[in-house]
Amino acid sequence: MSPRISVDLSSAVPPYEQIRGQISSLIAIGVLAAGSRLPTVRSLAADLGIAAGTVARAYKELEQAGLIESRRRNGTIVVGHPAEPGSTAAAPGAEVIAAVDGLIRTARAAGVSDETIIDLLRGRLASKLEG
Amino acid sequence: MSPRISVDLSSAVPPYEQIRGQISSLIAIGVLAAGSRLPTVRSLAADLGIAAGTVARAYKELEQAGLIESRRRNGTIVVGHPAEPGSTAAAPGAEVIAAVDGLIRTARAAGVSDETIIDLLRGRLASKLEG
DNA sequence: ATCAATGTACTAAGTATTTGATACAAAGAT
DNA sequence: ATCTTTGTATCAAATACTTAGTACATTGAT
């Protein structure tokens, strides 16, 4: 399976970050539902042609973020939303995806570049933490 | 004035990136309107306690992004939106800010972490470019 | 009890990035 | 014309990051 994960070695974003971000998005979207098994670090590393330690680092950060969970021999599985342990089938992020897409549409209509959208989001997130 | 720009040297984000992102956000929000004068690279560098070249790098990238413009002796000014050269007073990003804040609210209500919000936005932006 | 499969920890090396200093170029003021 | 102020370019050094390999720990199966 290893659904749609790929790395671009020529990118400025390091491979472990690409892997982490892609898996994070897939989980948030619901493509990787709670309980899904992620590929083993060795198999994913082999598929991507990189070292196992690189994949392991991505998994480690995802686990620290509470998105996945490692069972030693059983591999790595996706953790469900902390608040909703029962809901298995429903994609939890449909509303969030809609909000993201709406933001992209609004921003582009206003002539705001993609980079600036991210800058803005970062800035608002930071200020919402403080205030 | 140098409105509210600060750098956190202990952050993983390099100083020039912090400066670039903050100014980018301020422009998008409308705090720095078209025609506003940015502080000189030397004065801002002195305020922040860093080298002028670091600030210059941030300015350079902002100029390449089309957000600001350098006049040699006159300093650096904020460029207006490319599509709307006439509108001076109105903050062009009000709708965009609302969309950003809405996204943050929706995502947090769904239990999505701040990091994941950014990952999601990145992923959607990338896929919207391709498809 | 043993084995095999999985994630983890550690480390050394290479690579890339970032910074800060200096010197340079441009442009307006005097 | 000269000077001052501003941004720009260049470059070397330091710093940090990333990677890949190796060995280890854990856990379930046989």
PDB file of C-alpha atoms (C1' of nucleotides) in Angstrom:
ATOM      1  CA  MET A   1       0.000   0.000   0.000  1.00  0.00           C
ATOM      2  CA  SER A   2       2.223   2.930   1.077  1.00  0.00           C
ATOM      3  CA  PRO A   3      -0.356   5.233  -0.419  1.00  0.00           C
ATOM      4  CA  ARG A   4       1.066   7.968  -2.600  1.00  0.00           C
ATOM      5  CA  ILE A   5       4.137   8.848  -0.635  1.00  0.00           C
ATOM      6  CA  SER A   6       7.036  10.211  -2.599  1.00  0.00           C
ATOM      7  CA  VAL A   7      10.131  12.260  -2.005  1.00  0.00           C
ATOM      8  CA  ASP A   8      11.810  14.806  -4.213  1.00  0.00           C
ATOM      9  CA  LEU A   9      15.500  14.726  -3.476  1.00  0.00           C
ATOM     10  CA  SER A  10      16.073  17.942  -5.397  1.00  0.00           C
ATOM     11  CA  SER A  11      13.668  19.870  -3.177  1.00  0.00           C
ATOM     12  CA  ALA A  12      14.879  22.237  -0.507  1.00  0.00           C
ATOM     13  CA  VAL A  13      12.629  20.456   1.959  1.00  0.00           C
ATOM     14  CA  PRO A  14      14.504  17.532   3.480  1.00  0.00           C
ATOM     15  CA  PRO A  15      13.147  14.041   2.764  1.00  0.00           C
ATOM     16  CA  TYR A  16      12.143  13.285   6.330  1.00  0.00           C
ATOM     17  CA  GLU A  17      10.076  16.455   6.351  1.00  0.00           C
ATOM     18  CA  GLN A  18       8.383  15.577   3.083  1.00  0.00           C
ATOM     19  CA  ILE A  19       7.451  12.179   4.454  1.00  0.00           C
ATOM     20  CA  ARG A  20       6.199  13.611   7.711  1.00  0.00           C
ATOM     21  CA  GLY A  21       4.119  16.274   6.012  1.00  0.00           C
ATOM     22  CA  GLN A  22       2.559  13.899   3.516  1.00  0.00           C
ATOM     23  CA  ILE A  23       1.554  11.367   6.118  1.00  0.00           C
ATOM     24  CA  SER A  24       0.269  14.128   8.356  1.00  0.00           C
ATOM     25  CA  SER A  25      -1.928  15.410   5.540  1.00  0.00           C
ATOM     26  CA  LEU A  26      -3.190  11.964   4.626  1.00  0.00           C
ATOM     27  CA  ILE A  27      -4.226  11.382   8.208  1.00  0.00           C
ATOM     28  CA  ALA A  28      -5.895  14.757   8.508  1.00  0.00           C
ATOM     29  CA  ILE A  29      -7.807  14.203   5.275  1.00  0.00           C
ATOM     30  CA  GLY A  30      -8.911  10.776   6.387  1.00  0.00           C
ATOM     31  CA  VAL A  31      -7.214   8.765   3.674  1.00  0.00           C
ATOM     32  CA  LEU A  32      -5.263   7.113   6.439  1.00  0.00           C
ATOM     33  CA  ALA A  33      -7.993   6.273   8.935  1.00  0.00           C
ATOM     34  CA  ALA A  34      -7.483   5.427  12.580  1.00  0.00           C
ATOM     35  CA  GLY A  35      -6.047   1.951  12.863  1.00  0.00           C
ATOM     36  CA  SER A  36      -4.420   1.939   9.448  1.00  0.00           C
ATOM     37  CA  ARG A  37      -1.052   0.290   9.292  1.00  0.00           C
ATOM     38  CA  LEU A  38       1.757   2.361   7.927  1.00  0.00           C
ATOM     39  CA  PRO A  39       4.474   0.639   5.942  1.00  0.00           C
ATOM     40  CA  THR A  40       7.462  -0.463   7.954  1.00  0.00           C
ATOM     41  CA  VAL A  41      10.362   1.917   8.072  1.00  0.00           C
ATOM     42  CA  ARG A  42      12.479  -0.511   6.072  1.00  0.00           C
ATOM     43  CA  SER A  43       9.944  -1.175   3.340  1.00  0.00           C
ATOM     44  CA  LEU A  44       9.077   2.470   2.851  1.00  0.00           C
ATOM     45  CA  ALA A  45      12.744   3.348   2.847  1.00  0.00           C
ATOM     46  CA  ALA A  46      13.391   0.706   0.210  1.00  0.00           C
ATOM     47  CA  ASP A  47      10.501   1.966  -1.924  1.00  0.00           C
ATOM     48  CA  LEU A  48      11.811   5.510  -1.773  1.00  0.00           C
ATOM     49  CA  GLY A  49      15.444   4.527  -2.158  1.00  0.00           C
ATOM     50  CA  ILE A  50      16.553   6.155   1.079  1.00  0.00           C
ATOM     51  CA  ALA A  51      17.861   4.958   4.415  1.00  0.00           C
ATOM     52  CA  ALA A  52      15.610   3.486   7.067  1.00  0.00           C
ATOM     53  CA  GLY A  53      16.768   6.021   9.606  1.00  0.00           C
ATOM     54  CA  THR A  54      15.286   8.809   7.526  1.00  0.00           C
ATOM     55  CA  VAL A  55      11.858   7.236   7.536  1.00  0.00           C
ATOM     56  CA  ALA A  56      12.250   6.437  11.198  1.00  0.00           C
ATOM     57  CA  ARG A  57      12.803  10.071  11.925  1.00  0.00           C
ATOM     58  CA  ALA A  58       9.586  11.032  10.180  1.00  0.00           C
ATOM     59  CA  TYR A  59       7.693   8.378  12.127  1.00  0.00           C
ATOM     60  CA  LYS A  60       9.248   9.524  15.348  1.00  0.00           C
ATOM     61  CA  GLU A  61       8.070  13.085  14.884  1.00  0.00           C
ATOM     62  CA  LEU A  62       4.620  11.919  13.871  1.00  0.00           C
ATOM     63  CA  GLU A  63       4.432   9.860  17.026  1.00  0.00           C
ATOM     64  CA  GLN A  64       5.525  12.789  19.154  1.00  0.00           C
ATOM     65  CA  ALA A  65       2.742  14.776  17.507  1.00  0.00           C
ATOM     66  CA  GLY A  66       0.305  12.114  18.610  1.00  0.00           C
ATOM     67  CA  LEU A  67      -0.727  11.126  15.102  1.00  0.00           C
ATOM     68  CA  ILE A  68       0.646   7.602  14.998  1.00  0.00           C
ATOM     69  CA  GLU A  69       1.657   4.944  17.455  1.00  0.00           C
ATOM     70  CA  SER A  70       4.396   2.354  17.321  1.00  0.00           C
ATOM     71  CA  ARG A  71       3.885  -1.193  18.464  1.00  0.00           C
ATOM     72  CA  ARG A  72       7.235  -2.817  18.400  1.00  0.00           C
ATOM     73  CA  ARG A  73       6.621  -5.936  16.421  1.00  0.00           C
ATOM     74  CA  ASN A  74       3.239  -4.932  14.990  1.00  0.00           C
ATOM     75  CA  GLY A  75       4.484  -1.962  13.051  1.00  0.00           C
ATOM     76  CA  THR A  76       3.027   1.526  13.206  1.00  0.00           C
ATOM     77  CA  ILE A  77      -0.641   2.429  13.200  1.00  0.00           C
ATOM     78  CA  VAL A  78      -2.624   5.620  12.895  1.00  0.00           C
ATOM     79  CA  VAL A  79      -4.127   6.935  16.085  1.00  0.00           C
ATOM     80  CA  GLY A  80      -7.704   8.172  16.035  1.00  0.00           C
ATOM     81  CA  HIS A  81      -8.750  11.622  17.105  1.00  0.00           C
ATOM     82  CA  PRO A  82      -8.302  11.906  20.838  1.00  0.00           C
ATOM     83  CA  ALA A  83     -11.830  13.183  21.368  1.00  0.00           C
ATOM     84  CA  GLU A  84     -13.585  10.652  19.147  1.00  0.00           C
ATOM     85  CA  PRO A  85     -12.314   7.162  19.804  1.00  0.00           C
ATOM     86  CA  GLY A  86     -15.400   5.440  18.402  1.00  0.00           C
ATOM     87  CA  SER A  87     -15.908   6.937  14.966  1.00  0.00           C
ATOM     88  CA  THR A  88     -14.044   4.744  12.516  1.00  0.00           C
ATOM     89  CA  ALA A  89     -15.447   5.256   9.038  1.00  0.00           C
ATOM     90  CA  ALA A  90     -16.259   8.965   8.886  1.00  0.00           C
ATOM     91  CA  ALA A  91     -13.495  11.181   7.587  1.00  0.00           C
ATOM     92  CA  PRO A  92     -12.991  13.611  10.450  1.00  0.00           C
ATOM     93  CA  GLY A  93     -11.378  16.321   8.399  1.00  0.00           C
ATOM     94  CA  ALA A  94     -13.996  17.034   5.740  1.00  0.00           C
ATOM     95  CA  GLU A  95     -14.876  20.402   7.247  1.00  0.00           C
ATOM     96  CA  VAL A  96     -11.246  21.265   7.680  1.00  0.00           C
ATOM     97  CA  ILE A  97     -10.491  20.444   4.055  1.00  0.00           C
ATOM     98  CA  ALA A  98     -13.376  22.632   2.980  1.00  0.00           C
ATOM     99  CA  ALA A  99     -12.025  25.466   5.095  1.00  0.00           C
ATOM    100  CA  VAL A 100      -8.558  25.052   3.616  1.00  0.00           C
ATOM    101  CA  ASP A 101      -9.874  25.054   0.077  1.00  0.00           C
ATOM    102  CA  GLY A 102     -12.020  28.064   0.840  1.00  0.00           C
ATOM    103  CA  LEU A 103      -9.014  29.929   2.136  1.00  0.00           C
ATOM    104  CA  ILE A 104      -7.040  29.099  -0.977  1.00  0.00           C
ATOM    105  CA  ARG A 105      -9.838  30.335  -3.207  1.00  0.00           C
ATOM    106  CA  THR A 106     -10.319  33.547  -1.247  1.00  0.00           C
ATOM    107  CA  ALA A 107      -6.633  34.294  -1.079  1.00  0.00           C
ATOM    108  CA  ARG A 108      -6.021  33.719  -4.753  1.00  0.00           C
ATOM    109  CA  ALA A 109      -8.995  35.838  -5.652  1.00  0.00           C
ATOM    110  CA  ALA A 110      -7.450  38.620  -3.580  1.00  0.00           C
ATOM    111  CA  GLY A 111      -4.148  38.247  -5.389  1.00  0.00           C
ATOM    112  CA  VAL A 112      -2.322  36.793  -2.412  1.00  0.00           C
ATOM    113  CA  SER A 113       0.486  34.438  -3.364  1.00  0.00           C
ATOM    114  CA  ASP A 114       0.736  30.913  -2.048  1.00  0.00           C
ATOM    115  CA  GLU A 115       3.804  31.744  -0.011  1.00  0.00           C
ATOM    116  CA  THR A 116       2.023  34.634   1.599  1.00  0.00           C
ATOM    117  CA  ILE A 117      -0.933  32.472   2.516  1.00  0.00           C
ATOM    118  CA  ILE A 118       1.364  30.269   4.546  1.00  0.00           C
ATOM    119  CA  ASP A 119       3.061  33.293   6.093  1.00  0.00           C
ATOM    120  CA  LEU A 120      -0.320  34.682   7.071  1.00  0.00           C
ATOM    121  CA  LEU A 121      -1.471  31.427   8.588  1.00  0.00           C
ATOM    122  CA  ARG A 122       1.736  31.161  10.581  1.00  0.00           C
ATOM    123  CA  GLY A 123       1.357  34.694  11.822  1.00  0.00           C
ATOM    124  CA  ARG A 124      -2.251  34.222  12.883  1.00  0.00           C
ATOM    125  CA  LEU A 125      -1.500  30.941  14.608  1.00  0.00           C
ATOM    126  CA  ALA A 126       1.288  32.587  16.549  1.00  0.00           C
ATOM    127  CA  SER A 127      -0.821  35.547  17.631  1.00  0.00           C
ATOM    128  CA  LYS A 128      -3.723  33.308  18.618  1.00  0.00           C
ATOM    129  CA  LEU A 129      -1.440  31.489  20.968  1.00  0.00           C
ATOM    130  CA  GLU A 130      -0.343  34.627  22.723  1.00  0.00           C
ATOM    131  CA  GLY A 131      -3.555  36.587  22.785  1.00  0.00           C
TER     132      GLY A 131
ATOM    133  CA  MET B   1       8.307  52.662  13.553  1.00  0.00           C
ATOM    134  CA  SER B   2       9.512  49.220  12.444  1.00  0.00           C
ATOM    135  CA  PRO B   3       6.186  47.880  13.511  1.00  0.00           C
ATOM    136  CA  ARG B   4       6.386  44.849  15.731  1.00  0.00           C
ATOM    137  CA  ILE B   5       9.209  43.008  14.072  1.00  0.00           C
ATOM    138  CA  SER B   6      11.207  40.705  16.271  1.00  0.00           C
ATOM    139  CA  VAL B   7      13.487  37.735  15.911  1.00  0.00           C
ATOM    140  CA  ASP B   8      13.918  34.739  18.150  1.00  0.00           C
ATOM    141  CA  LEU B   9      17.485  33.580  17.831  1.00  0.00           C
ATOM    142  CA  SER B  10      16.698  30.326  19.624  1.00  0.00           C
ATOM    143  CA  SER B  11      14.081  29.361  17.049  1.00  0.00           C
ATOM    144  CA  ALA B  12      14.756  26.753  14.413  1.00  0.00           C
ATOM    145  CA  VAL B  13      13.573  29.240  11.792  1.00  0.00           C
ATOM    146  CA  PRO B  14      16.515  31.380  10.693  1.00  0.00           C
ATOM    147  CA  PRO B  15      16.329  35.104  11.408  1.00  0.00           C
ATOM    148  CA  TYR B  16      16.100  36.198   7.797  1.00  0.00           C
ATOM    149  CA  GLU B  17      13.086  33.916   7.378  1.00  0.00           C
ATOM    150  CA  GLN B  18      11.404  35.287  10.477  1.00  0.00           C
ATOM    151  CA  ILE B  19      11.842  38.809   9.206  1.00  0.00           C
ATOM    152  CA  ARG B  20      10.594  37.937   5.745  1.00  0.00           C
ATOM    153  CA  GLY B  21       7.539  36.118   7.063  1.00  0.00           C
ATOM    154  CA  GLN B  22       6.574  38.854   9.500  1.00  0.00           C
ATOM    155  CA  ILE B  23       6.821  41.608   6.929  1.00  0.00           C
ATOM    156  CA  SER B  24       4.958  39.482   4.424  1.00  0.00           C
ATOM    157  CA  SER B  25       2.140  38.984   6.897  1.00  0.00           C
ATOM    158  CA  LEU B  26       1.997  42.645   7.833  1.00  0.00           C
ATOM    159  CA  ILE B  27       1.674  43.575   4.183  1.00  0.00           C
ATOM    160  CA  ALA B  28      -0.992  40.957   3.523  1.00  0.00           C
ATOM    161  CA  ILE B  29      -2.983  42.103   6.544  1.00  0.00           C
ATOM    162  CA  GLY B  30      -2.740  45.708   5.480  1.00  0.00           C
ATOM    163  CA  VAL B  31      -0.813  47.010   8.457  1.00  0.00           C
ATOM    164  CA  LEU B  32       1.913  47.932   6.018  1.00  0.00           C
ATOM    165  CA  ALA B  33      -0.036  49.641   3.253  1.00  0.00           C
ATOM    166  CA  ALA B  34       1.189  50.291  -0.239  1.00  0.00           C
ATOM    167  CA  GLY B  35       3.726  53.076  -0.168  1.00  0.00           C
ATOM    168  CA  SER B  36       4.795  52.508   3.423  1.00  0.00           C
ATOM    169  CA  ARG B  37       8.483  52.947   4.056  1.00  0.00           C
ATOM    170  CA  LEU B  38      10.239  50.013   5.618  1.00  0.00           C
ATOM    171  CA  PRO B  39      13.094  50.698   7.995  1.00  0.00           C
ATOM    172  CA  THR B  40      16.520  50.741   6.409  1.00  0.00           C
ATOM    173  CA  VAL B  41      18.444  47.506   6.494  1.00  0.00           C
ATOM    174  CA  ARG B  42      20.975  49.046   8.831  1.00  0.00           C
ATOM    175  CA  SER B  43      18.495  50.493  11.302  1.00  0.00           C
ATOM    176  CA  LEU B  44      16.410  47.357  11.485  1.00  0.00           C
ATOM    177  CA  ALA B  45      19.543  45.277  11.856  1.00  0.00           C
ATOM    178  CA  ALA B  46      20.696  47.521  14.684  1.00  0.00           C
ATOM    179  CA  ASP B  47      17.307  47.280  16.408  1.00  0.00           C
ATOM    180  CA  LEU B  48      17.367  43.509  16.222  1.00  0.00           C
ATOM    181  CA  GLY B  49      21.022  43.177  17.070  1.00  0.00           C
ATOM    182  CA  ILE B  50      21.927  41.310  13.905  1.00  0.00           C
ATOM    183  CA  ALA B  51      23.994  42.017  10.805  1.00  0.00           C
ATOM    184  CA  ALA B  52      22.722  44.214   8.010  1.00  0.00           C
ATOM    185  CA  GLY B  53      23.252  41.466   5.472  1.00  0.00           C
ATOM    186  CA  THR B  54      20.681  39.331   7.222  1.00  0.00           C
ATOM    187  CA  VAL B  55      18.007  41.982   6.920  1.00  0.00           C
ATOM    188  CA  ALA B  56      19.102  42.638   3.361  1.00  0.00           C
ATOM    189  CA  ARG B  57      18.470  39.029   2.504  1.00  0.00           C
ATOM    190  CA  ALA B  58      14.932  39.218   3.814  1.00  0.00           C
ATOM    191  CA  TYR B  59      14.318  42.388   1.805  1.00  0.00           C
ATOM    192  CA  LYS B  60      15.777  40.806  -1.280  1.00  0.00           C
ATOM    193  CA  GLU B  61      13.413  37.879  -1.136  1.00  0.00           C
ATOM    194  CA  LEU B  62      10.473  40.140  -0.464  1.00  0.00           C
ATOM    195  CA  GLU B  63      11.372  42.168  -3.503  1.00  0.00           C
ATOM    196  CA  GLN B  64      11.681  39.069  -5.645  1.00  0.00           C
ATOM    197  CA  ALA B  65       8.219  38.098  -4.420  1.00  0.00           C
ATOM    198  CA  GLY B  66       6.983  41.455  -5.655  1.00  0.00           C
ATOM    199  CA  LEU B  67       5.902  42.699  -2.240  1.00  0.00           C
ATOM    200  CA  ILE B  68       8.355  45.542  -1.802  1.00  0.00           C
ATOM    201  CA  GLU B  69      10.515  47.733  -3.980  1.00  0.00           C
ATOM    202  CA  SER B  70      13.894  49.255  -3.398  1.00  0.00           C
ATOM    203  CA  ARG B  71      14.728  52.801  -4.386  1.00  0.00           C
ATOM    204  CA  ARG B  72      18.397  53.229  -3.857  1.00  0.00           C
ATOM    205  CA  ARG B  73      18.604  56.301  -1.802  1.00  0.00           C
ATOM    206  CA  ASN B  74      14.946  56.487  -0.810  1.00  0.00           C
ATOM    207  CA  GLY B  75      14.844  53.236   1.070  1.00  0.00           C
ATOM    208  CA  THR B  76      12.370  50.440   0.570  1.00  0.00           C
ATOM    209  CA  ILE B  77       8.641  50.825   0.101  1.00  0.00           C
ATOM    210  CA  VAL B  78       5.680  48.497   0.021  1.00  0.00           C
ATOM    211  CA  VAL B  79       4.249  47.778  -3.397  1.00  0.00           C
ATOM    212  CA  GLY B  80       0.477  47.705  -3.850  1.00  0.00           C
ATOM    213  CA  HIS B  81      -1.390  44.766  -5.210  1.00  0.00           C
ATOM    214  CA  PRO B  82      -0.409  44.260  -8.822  1.00  0.00           C
ATOM    215  CA  ALA B  83      -4.013  44.085  -9.986  1.00  0.00           C
ATOM    216  CA  GLU B  84      -5.169  47.116  -8.012  1.00  0.00           C
ATOM    217  CA  PRO B  85      -2.711  49.948  -8.366  1.00  0.00           C
ATOM    218  CA  GLY B  86      -5.237  52.610  -7.345  1.00  0.00           C
ATOM    219  CA  SER B  87      -6.673  51.421  -4.059  1.00  0.00           C
ATOM    220  CA  THR B  88      -4.557  52.926  -1.334  1.00  0.00           C
ATOM    221  CA  ALA B  89      -6.528  53.048   1.887  1.00  0.00           C
ATOM    222  CA  ALA B  90      -8.608  49.879   1.885  1.00  0.00           C
ATOM    223  CA  ALA B  91      -6.984  46.877   3.493  1.00  0.00           C
ATOM    224  CA  PRO B  92      -7.060  44.339   0.706  1.00  0.00           C
ATOM    225  CA  GLY B  93      -6.678  41.305   2.912  1.00  0.00           C
ATOM    226  CA  ALA B  94      -9.702  41.560   5.202  1.00  0.00           C
ATOM    227  CA  GLU B  95     -11.487  38.665   3.555  1.00  0.00           C
ATOM    228  CA  VAL B  96      -8.331  36.638   3.527  1.00  0.00           C
ATOM    229  CA  ILE B  97      -7.777  37.210   7.221  1.00  0.00           C
ATOM    230  CA  ALA B  98     -11.344  36.138   7.903  1.00  0.00           C
ATOM    231  CA  ALA B  99     -10.767  32.976   5.903  1.00  0.00           C
ATOM    232  CA  VAL B 100      -7.562  32.247   7.788  1.00  0.00           C
ATOM    233  CA  ASP B 101      -9.209  32.770  11.151  1.00  0.00           C
ATOM    234  CA  GLY B 102     -12.127  30.611  10.071  1.00  0.00           C
ATOM    235  CA  LEU B 103      -9.790  27.832   9.111  1.00  0.00           C
ATOM    236  CA  ILE B 104      -8.026  28.009  12.446  1.00  0.00           C
ATOM    237  CA  ARG B 105     -11.319  27.825  14.297  1.00  0.00           C
ATOM    238  CA  THR B 106     -12.611  24.919  12.229  1.00  0.00           C
ATOM    239  CA  ALA B 107      -9.400  22.985  12.482  1.00  0.00           C
ATOM    240  CA  ARG B 108      -9.065  23.401  16.210  1.00  0.00           C
ATOM    241  CA  ALA B 109     -12.675  22.400  16.718  1.00  0.00           C
ATOM    242  CA  ALA B 110     -11.901  19.211  14.785  1.00  0.00           C
ATOM    243  CA  GLY B 111      -8.918  18.501  16.976  1.00  0.00           C
ATOM    244  CA  VAL B 112      -6.377  19.223  14.283  1.00  0.00           C
ATOM    245  CA  SER B 113      -3.093  20.529  15.604  1.00  0.00           C
ATOM    246  CA  ASP B 114      -1.508  23.741  14.392  1.00  0.00           C
ATOM    247  CA  GLU B 115       1.322  21.881  12.707  1.00  0.00           C
ATOM    248  CA  THR B 116      -1.132  19.708  10.851  1.00  0.00           C
ATOM    249  CA  ILE B 117      -3.067  22.735   9.635  1.00  0.00           C
ATOM    250  CA  ILE B 118       0.071  23.978   7.926  1.00  0.00           C
ATOM    251  CA  ASP B 119       0.812  20.531   6.524  1.00  0.00           C
ATOM    252  CA  LEU B 120      -2.701  20.337   5.132  1.00  0.00           C
ATOM    253  CA  LEU B 121      -2.506  23.760   3.556  1.00  0.00           C
ATOM    254  CA  ARG B 122       0.819  22.901   1.980  1.00  0.00           C
ATOM    255  CA  GLY B 123      -0.556  19.672   0.599  1.00  0.00           C
ATOM    256  CA  ARG B 124      -3.655  21.297  -0.847  1.00  0.00           C
ATOM    257  CA  LEU B 125      -1.650  24.100  -2.403  1.00  0.00           C
ATOM    258  CA  ALA B 126       0.637  21.574  -4.043  1.00  0.00           C
ATOM    259  CA  SER B 127      -2.188  19.480  -5.431  1.00  0.00           C
ATOM    260  CA  LYS B 128      -4.028  22.545  -6.711  1.00  0.00           C
ATOM    261  CA  LEU B 129      -1.005  23.450  -8.744  1.00  0.00           C
ATOM    262  CA  GLU B 130      -0.836  20.096 -10.430  1.00  0.00           C
ATOM    263  CA  GLY B 131      -4.514  19.255 -10.881  1.00  0.00           C
TER     264      GLY B 131
ATOM    265  C1'  DA C   1      13.467 -20.751  24.416  1.00  0.00           C
ATOM    266  C1'  DT C   2      14.443 -19.259  20.082  1.00  0.00           C
ATOM    267  C1'  DC C   3      13.805 -16.626  16.089  1.00  0.00           C
ATOM    268  C1'  DA C   4      12.375 -13.097  13.082  1.00  0.00           C
ATOM    269  C1'  DA C   5      10.520  -8.624  12.298  1.00  0.00           C
ATOM    270  C1'  DT C   6      10.014  -4.217  13.825  1.00  0.00           C
ATOM    271  C1'  DG C   7      11.146   0.345  15.813  1.00  0.00           C
ATOM    272  C1'  DT C   8      15.054   2.931  18.374  1.00  0.00           C
ATOM    273  C1'  DA C   9      19.463   4.939  19.568  1.00  0.00           C
ATOM    274  C1'  DC C  10      23.792   6.438  18.392  1.00  0.00           C
ATOM    275  C1'  DT C  11      27.391   8.237  15.639  1.00  0.00           C
ATOM    276  C1'  DA C  12      30.292   9.907  12.065  1.00  0.00           C
ATOM    277  C1'  DA C  13      30.436  12.126   7.745  1.00  0.00           C
ATOM    278  C1'  DG C  14      29.035  14.978   4.357  1.00  0.00           C
ATOM    279  C1'  DT C  15      26.330  18.763   2.878  1.00  0.00           C
ATOM    280  C1'  DA C  16      24.016  22.851   3.047  1.00  0.00           C
ATOM    281  C1'  DT C  17      22.745  26.988   5.104  1.00  0.00           C
ATOM    282  C1'  DT C  18      23.325  31.157   7.528  1.00  0.00           C
ATOM    283  C1'  DT C  19      25.592  34.682   9.076  1.00  0.00           C
ATOM    284  C1'  DG C  20      28.351  38.879   9.400  1.00  0.00           C
ATOM    285  C1'  DA C  21      31.915  41.751   7.577  1.00  0.00           C
ATOM    286  C1'  DT C  22      33.741  44.360   3.948  1.00  0.00           C
ATOM    287  C1'  DA C  23      33.742  46.601  -0.153  1.00  0.00           C
ATOM    288  C1'  DC C  24      30.862  48.350  -3.978  1.00  0.00           C
ATOM    289  C1'  DA C  25      27.136  50.822  -6.607  1.00  0.00           C
ATOM    290  C1'  DA C  26      23.464  54.020  -7.037  1.00  0.00           C
ATOM    291  C1'  DA C  27      21.032  58.133  -6.212  1.00  0.00           C
ATOM    292  C1'  DG C  28      19.559  62.188  -4.172  1.00  0.00           C
ATOM    293  C1'  DA C  29      20.997  66.390  -1.268  1.00  0.00           C
ATOM    294  C1'  DT C  30      23.991  70.213  -0.771  1.00  0.00           C
TER     295       DT C  30
ATOM    296  C1'  DA D   1      30.959  67.926  -8.042  1.00  0.00           C
ATOM    297  C1'  DT D   2      30.962  65.933  -3.699  1.00  0.00           C
ATOM    298  C1'  DC D   3      29.116  63.683   0.078  1.00  0.00           C
ATOM    299  C1'  DT D   4      25.999  60.984   2.538  1.00  0.00           C
ATOM    300  C1'  DT D   5      22.620  57.531   2.751  1.00  0.00           C
ATOM    301  C1'  DT D   6      20.807  53.610   1.063  1.00  0.00           C
ATOM    302  C1'  DG D   7      20.668  48.937  -1.003  1.00  0.00           C
ATOM    303  C1'  DT D   8      23.770  45.173  -3.269  1.00  0.00           C
ATOM    304  C1'  DA D   9      27.258  41.807  -4.004  1.00  0.00           C
ATOM    305  C1'  DT D  10      30.720  38.776  -2.507  1.00  0.00           C
ATOM    306  C1'  DC D  11      33.010  35.691   0.376  1.00  0.00           C
ATOM    307  C1'  DA D  12      34.882  33.154   4.151  1.00  0.00           C
ATOM    308  C1'  DA D  13      33.811  31.049   8.425  1.00  0.00           C
ATOM    309  C1'  DA D  14      30.983  29.038  11.523  1.00  0.00           C
ATOM    310  C1'  DT D  15      27.080  26.616  12.481  1.00  0.00           C
ATOM    311  C1'  DA D  16      23.553  23.439  11.978  1.00  0.00           C
ATOM    312  C1'  DC D  17      21.252  19.898   9.711  1.00  0.00           C
ATOM    313  C1'  DT D  18      20.542  15.613   7.375  1.00  0.00           C
ATOM    314  C1'  DT D  19      21.626  11.367   6.185  1.00  0.00           C
ATOM    315  C1'  DA D  20      22.939   6.522   6.207  1.00  0.00           C
ATOM    316  C1'  DG D  21      24.900   2.952   8.451  1.00  0.00           C
ATOM    317  C1'  DT D  22      25.361  -0.105  12.445  1.00  0.00           C
ATOM    318  C1'  DA D  23      24.165  -2.057  16.526  1.00  0.00           C
ATOM    319  C1'  DC D  24      20.502  -2.519  20.011  1.00  0.00           C
ATOM    320  C1'  DA D  25      15.945  -3.321  22.255  1.00  0.00           C
ATOM    321  C1'  DT D  26      11.442  -5.099  22.064  1.00  0.00           C
ATOM    322  C1'  DT D  27       7.769  -8.070  21.012  1.00  0.00           C
ATOM    323  C1'  DG D  28       5.110 -11.510  19.112  1.00  0.00           C
ATOM    324  C1'  DA D  29       5.238 -16.135  16.755  1.00  0.00           C
ATOM    325  C1'  DT D  30       6.774 -20.840  16.660  1.00  0.00           C
TER     326       DT D  30
END
